XYZ file of C-alpha atoms in Angstrom:
409
model
C -7.572 36.081 -67.980
C -7.962 37.583 -64.443
C -7.364 35.397 -61.513
C -7.835 36.095 -57.613
C -5.734 33.705 -55.662
C -6.888 33.333 -52.156
C -4.190 31.926 -49.686
C -3.924 32.718 -45.985
C -0.078 32.179 -46.689
C 2.305 34.248 -49.235
C 5.299 36.040 -49.764
C 7.420 36.832 -47.923
C 6.360 33.326 -46.282
C 7.607 30.698 -48.117
C 5.411 28.347 -49.713
C 4.522 27.123 -53.400
C 1.979 29.339 -54.181
C 4.711 31.782 -54.599
C 6.296 30.660 -57.515
C 3.123 29.499 -58.949
C 1.670 32.926 -59.054
C 4.627 34.116 -60.437
C 4.781 31.717 -63.600
C 1.240 32.589 -64.097
C 1.943 36.307 -64.650
C 4.829 35.318 -66.846
C 2.155 33.749 -68.947
C -0.115 36.732 -69.514
C -2.432 36.064 -66.513
C -3.421 38.933 -64.321
C -3.275 38.105 -60.899
C -4.499 39.474 -57.340
C -3.848 37.679 -54.088
C -5.973 37.933 -51.045
C -3.877 36.661 -48.000
C -3.303 37.889 -44.369
C -0.042 39.289 -42.575
C 3.106 37.186 -43.058
C 3.863 35.268 -39.649
C 5.101 31.737 -40.476
C 6.897 29.834 -39.124
C 8.443 32.025 -36.364
C 4.623 32.992 -35.117
C 5.233 36.644 -35.183
C 4.267 39.308 -37.615
C 7.168 40.111 -40.062
C 9.171 43.389 -39.764
C 7.378 45.935 -42.007
C 3.776 44.368 -41.361
C 1.244 45.103 -38.807
C -1.734 43.077 -37.172
C -4.393 45.425 -37.637
C -5.518 47.346 -40.909
C -5.883 46.404 -44.468
C -2.533 46.706 -46.881
C -2.068 46.706 -50.585
C 1.216 46.138 -52.065
C 2.874 45.002 -55.465
C 4.789 41.721 -55.951
C 5.948 40.284 -59.258
C 3.371 41.925 -61.078
C 0.463 40.855 -58.802
C -1.216 43.238 -56.399
C -1.537 41.597 -52.730
C -4.634 42.406 -50.614
C -3.712 41.666 -47.111
C -6.363 41.354 -44.337
C -5.720 41.899 -40.428
C -4.441 38.643 -39.190
C -3.492 37.591 -35.335
C -0.126 35.889 -35.430
C -0.164 32.160 -34.743
C 2.441 32.183 -31.786
C 4.925 29.678 -30.904
C 3.414 26.371 -30.017
C 0.311 27.825 -28.778
C -3.156 25.808 -29.202
C -5.045 29.173 -28.668
C -2.750 31.503 -31.021
C -3.337 28.878 -33.718
C -7.238 28.890 -33.440
C -7.171 32.488 -33.233
C -4.637 32.841 -36.640
C -7.266 30.559 -38.223
C -10.262 31.946 -37.508
C -8.897 35.802 -38.031
C -7.936 35.140 -41.659
C -11.412 33.475 -42.150
C -13.190 36.438 -40.232
C -11.373 39.244 -41.868
C -11.466 37.564 -45.355
C -15.038 37.721 -44.971
C -15.198 41.191 -43.604
C -12.435 43.052 -45.378
C -11.664 40.733 -48.615
C -14.850 41.895 -50.496
C -14.220 45.317 -49.728
C -10.437 45.143 -50.871
C -11.389 43.416 -54.179
C -14.665 45.381 -54.880
C -13.557 47.167 -57.834
C -11.495 44.253 -59.509
C -13.029 41.919 -61.899
C -12.116 38.143 -62.165
C -12.729 35.575 -64.503
C -12.054 32.391 -61.601
C -10.695 32.561 -58.027
C -8.232 29.729 -57.102
C -7.737 28.792 -53.644
C -4.601 27.372 -52.226
C -5.800 25.059 -49.736
C -3.077 24.567 -47.011
C -4.354 23.842 -43.449
C -6.810 24.645 -42.679
C -9.139 24.354 -45.724
C -11.534 26.768 -43.577
C -9.591 29.360 -45.481
C -11.501 28.811 -48.255
C -14.811 30.014 -47.000
C -14.027 33.802 -47.984
C -13.138 32.595 -51.508
C -16.426 31.106 -51.829
C -18.262 34.116 -50.215
C -16.326 36.110 -52.886
C -17.119 33.930 -55.947
C -20.929 34.121 -54.748
C -20.602 38.011 -54.879
C -19.112 38.324 -57.861
C -20.626 35.181 -59.883
C -17.267 33.761 -60.384
C -16.532 29.860 -60.303
C -14.238 28.710 -57.336
C -11.144 26.236 -57.559
C -9.740 24.422 -54.664
C -6.242 23.030 -54.184
C -6.404 20.637 -51.630
C -3.050 20.092 -49.882
C -4.174 18.899 -46.410
C -7.348 16.733 -45.182
C -9.571 18.029 -42.929
C -10.708 17.456 -40.285
C -8.300 13.906 -40.100
C -5.357 16.488 -40.142
C -6.788 18.533 -37.293
C -7.319 15.098 -35.236
C -3.609 13.664 -36.280
C -1.775 16.687 -35.115
C -3.555 16.196 -31.518
C -4.705 19.593 -31.353
C -8.360 18.485 -31.280
C -9.898 15.134 -29.951
C -13.580 16.090 -29.341
C -15.901 14.683 -31.191
C -18.202 17.405 -31.624
C -15.502 19.812 -32.773
C -14.219 17.274 -35.394
C -17.497 16.649 -36.554
C -18.559 20.255 -36.748
C -15.570 20.732 -38.836
C -16.438 17.556 -41.233
C -19.742 19.593 -41.809
C -17.950 22.625 -42.613
C -15.846 20.855 -44.935
C -18.520 19.347 -46.789
C -19.963 22.449 -47.360
C -16.752 23.857 -48.849
C -16.275 20.866 -51.112
C -19.859 21.017 -52.320
C -19.934 24.647 -53.174
C -16.542 24.478 -55.156
C -16.842 24.185 -58.792
C -13.547 22.022 -58.830
C -11.272 20.486 -56.397
C -7.681 19.746 -57.437
C -6.027 17.194 -55.054
C -1.967 16.914 -54.274
C -2.220 13.097 -53.797
C -4.100 10.279 -55.807
C -4.720 8.820 -52.438
C -6.568 12.109 -51.275
C -9.144 11.360 -54.186
C -11.322 8.643 -51.976
C -11.515 10.830 -48.647
C -12.263 13.943 -50.714
C -15.125 12.234 -52.934
C -16.839 11.158 -49.487
C -17.454 14.732 -48.644
C -17.646 16.349 -52.383
C -20.937 15.199 -53.706
C -21.099 15.883 -57.152
C -17.996 18.314 -57.510
C -15.213 17.374 -60.202
C -11.793 15.910 -58.325
C -8.673 16.129 -60.437
C -5.509 14.840 -59.117
C -2.814 17.750 -59.253
C 0.262 17.243 -57.576
C 3.061 19.831 -56.142
C 6.196 20.731 -57.634
C 9.034 22.674 -56.701
C 11.326 25.561 -58.174
C 13.511 24.491 -61.181
C 16.972 25.392 -59.305
C 16.578 22.056 -57.031
C 16.975 20.253 -60.107
C 19.947 22.559 -61.281
C 23.723 22.256 -60.305
C 23.850 24.852 -57.417
C 25.806 28.171 -58.220
C 25.847 29.659 -54.712
C 28.315 28.960 -52.320
C 26.573 27.308 -49.216
C 27.392 28.121 -45.757
C 29.330 25.687 -43.637
C 27.252 23.356 -41.467
C 28.555 20.598 -39.272
C 28.095 17.122 -40.753
C 28.340 17.815 -44.569
C 31.708 16.804 -45.891
C 32.264 14.720 -42.794
C 31.673 10.891 -44.409
C 27.938 10.033 -45.174
C 25.646 12.646 -44.578
C 21.944 12.203 -44.243
C 19.795 15.501 -44.489
C 16.210 16.550 -43.381
C 15.071 19.534 -44.618
C 11.814 21.650 -43.515
C 9.041 22.215 -40.623
C 10.382 20.125 -37.685
C 6.984 19.343 -36.065
C 4.645 16.991 -34.491
C 3.560 15.722 -37.986
C 7.101 15.035 -38.926
C 7.412 12.706 -35.897
C 11.269 13.785 -35.633
C 11.803 11.992 -32.662
C 12.570 8.947 -34.907
C 15.335 11.000 -36.266
C 16.606 11.016 -32.682
C 16.564 7.679 -32.164
C 17.734 6.664 -35.150
C 21.046 8.760 -34.615
C 20.987 7.068 -31.041
C 21.302 3.727 -32.717
C 24.038 4.652 -35.113
C 25.978 7.053 -32.871
C 28.896 4.421 -32.778
C 29.019 4.617 -36.843
C 31.046 7.819 -36.700
C 30.922 8.194 -40.450
C 27.333 8.679 -40.517
C 25.926 12.475 -39.642
C 22.290 13.643 -39.348
C 21.696 16.939 -40.575
C 18.382 18.568 -39.827
C 17.970 22.072 -41.571
C 14.620 23.997 -40.533
C 12.575 25.083 -37.482
C 9.529 24.400 -35.761
C 7.728 23.212 -32.492
C 9.978 20.262 -31.842
C 13.477 21.637 -32.674
C 13.812 22.616 -29.135
C 13.320 19.108 -27.917
C 15.596 17.496 -30.752
C 18.354 20.034 -29.189
C 17.919 18.816 -25.883
C 17.904 15.396 -26.600
C 21.297 15.874 -28.482
C 22.491 17.063 -25.279
C 21.329 14.887 -22.863
C 22.353 11.617 -25.099
C 25.620 12.921 -26.487
C 24.697 12.751 -29.863
C 27.667 14.114 -31.856
C 26.308 12.836 -34.977
C 22.943 14.835 -35.120
C 23.175 18.492 -36.103
C 20.451 21.223 -36.111
C 21.828 24.334 -37.305
C 18.510 25.913 -37.943
C 16.783 27.655 -40.964
C 18.286 28.863 -43.993
C 16.990 30.836 -47.060
C 15.053 28.857 -49.482
C 17.305 29.614 -52.357
C 20.324 27.704 -50.174
C 18.342 24.426 -50.053
C 19.463 23.162 -53.635
C 23.073 23.372 -52.507
C 22.570 21.966 -49.219
C 20.536 18.774 -50.888
C 23.329 18.116 -53.360
C 26.021 17.987 -50.607
C 23.917 15.278 -48.886
C 25.047 11.788 -49.359
C 21.239 10.812 -48.902
C 17.602 13.239 -47.993
C 15.395 12.016 -45.393
C 11.708 12.509 -45.325
C 9.645 11.341 -42.273
C 6.025 11.632 -41.222
C 3.973 10.288 -38.148
C 2.640 6.822 -38.350
C -1.152 8.246 -38.617
C -3.684 7.494 -41.413
C -4.144 10.940 -42.542
C -0.102 10.627 -43.138
C -0.367 7.847 -45.337
C -2.250 9.261 -48.239
C -0.175 12.607 -48.026
C 2.824 13.440 -50.053
C 5.112 15.821 -48.603
C 6.385 18.571 -50.998
C 9.719 17.875 -50.043
C 9.649 14.258 -51.685
C 9.409 16.389 -54.938
C 12.190 18.454 -54.090
C 14.699 15.645 -53.353
C 13.838 13.971 -56.328
C 14.644 17.161 -58.292
C 18.046 17.455 -56.559
C 18.977 13.919 -57.568
C 19.969 12.602 -54.422
C 18.705 8.996 -53.110
C 15.677 9.410 -50.554
C 15.138 7.775 -47.463
C 11.332 7.609 -46.855
C 10.425 7.038 -42.996
C 6.713 7.075 -43.767
C 3.829 5.011 -44.656
C 1.490 4.817 -47.780
C 1.382 7.231 -50.792
C 4.659 8.992 -50.362
C 6.693 5.981 -49.676
C 5.175 4.505 -52.556
C 6.243 7.462 -54.888
C 9.883 6.991 -53.796
C 9.828 3.031 -54.426
C 8.032 3.356 -57.860
C 10.611 6.118 -58.948
C 13.265 3.655 -57.471
C 14.803 6.833 -56.128
C 15.440 5.296 -52.585
C 14.276 3.387 -50.081
C 11.305 3.433 -47.780
C 11.021 2.361 -44.219
C 7.769 2.367 -41.581
C 6.890 5.484 -40.025
C 8.485 5.929 -36.649
C 10.191 2.821 -36.873
C 13.392 4.008 -35.440
C 15.314 0.689 -35.473
C 14.120 0.147 -39.359
C 15.363 3.524 -40.052
C 18.795 2.868 -38.683
C 18.751 -0.490 -40.622
C 17.734 1.279 -43.828
C 20.634 4.283 -43.226
C 23.324 1.561 -43.000
C 21.909 -0.218 -45.933
C 22.233 2.864 -48.281
C 25.369 3.455 -46.360
C 27.032 0.374 -47.444
C 25.801 0.445 -51.119
C 28.308 1.787 -53.892
C 28.560 5.434 -55.095
C 27.386 4.268 -58.426
C 24.296 2.257 -56.729
C 23.470 5.295 -54.925
C 23.848 7.622 -57.703
C 21.389 5.315 -60.042
C 18.832 6.040 -57.370
C 19.444 9.772 -57.608
C 19.220 10.092 -61.185
C 15.768 7.591 -61.029
C 14.247 10.344 -58.873
C 15.643 13.378 -60.996
C 13.977 11.373 -64.029
C 10.627 10.758 -62.321
C 10.472 14.501 -61.304
C 11.012 15.796 -64.715
C 8.188 13.107 -66.036
C 5.716 13.965 -63.399
C 6.382 17.086 -61.715
C 8.223 19.464 -63.914
C 6.721 22.955 -62.677
C 6.329 24.641 -66.331
C 4.402 21.635 -67.657
C 2.163 21.590 -64.201
C 1.467 25.243 -64.441
C 0.244 24.774 -68.170
C -2.102 22.299 -66.824
C -3.547 24.736 -63.937
C -4.076 27.643 -66.535
C -6.166 25.127 -68.380
C -8.106 24.157 -65.623
C -8.351 28.170 -64.921
C -9.826 28.731 -68.303
C -12.013 25.735 -68.657
C -13.726 26.256 -65.343
C -14.198 29.956 -65.867
C -15.932 29.025 -69.198
C -17.672 26.056 -68.824
C -19.287 26.508 -65.226
C -19.375 23.952 -62.892
C -16.907 20.902 -63.088
C -14.703 19.987 -66.273
């Protein structure tokens, strides 16, 4: 089977699609990837790449076809818009030329924001007479509104119509959260929709073998670790407030690993409030994350108090479960439901700093055995529902069925 994967983001950017492509190749699937120039999350084109011109490169047995891409910049609304639309434009103009001599059985879209990146895939699918599967990772235009970048009813309404067009011209829609099914179905008409969750690399579930760098906050009593993007959607201000409430509990430390648009604000708040219990050491390579997670006493996931995020399951929930540590879920809806259903930790309402502080104290006061049971429950739930190898086999089944039978399955 020959598959064209379309994703604005790809290696050396760190996204789940990298591991999926690698696993498809290991199972005998021939894969090409149509993508852009790497610039996430710093907003600057990575060394060795350039904004303009098309590039081809081999990667783990796949061929990567890169179209020109304007970098997203840092904290720039205009830069983000230019980044999104440059991939759509150059994907439409350059994408068909890059893959003109390539034959595929099916096209697979990794539908991170913006879902509009599926437009070049649909166009190539039409040109080549091939079916298109879209894996919906985010809801649009709801996500566009929730992050605060745009509030214009005209813009949001126009985006909704484009998303309706995309969904209705796909041949199968996979959704990463069960709660996505209803809002996607409202726009998708007769297109088939199937729940297909995210997974993480198996290394998260294995004992860490590499030595992790020293980071303040670990090994100093009870450590609560947050990992990932530090942005508006994560409502990381709640972490600052909770740390303020708990600053007299000198045995409790917050460790926030990662980078993003709100990290500077957090660093400023740490200095202004004199928070010696909140540490922001920055980003580390993904291969170091399992070791850090297994060092933590508890793992924290947060999202903003917005309807869109109540139906979203952050991928770090699966990573946290795999790591076998108790989870504190400071969010609403589906993500919190999974943690509670798995008995993998404790949930608290989104953006409620006092409730978060109380929940951390509750977990802190539990015995190590009680916390271990939560961690074991999470790992067991991960193995039963989110195992990478099992999900890759499912995906191959969907790719084969759609390519052979036509629209829907």
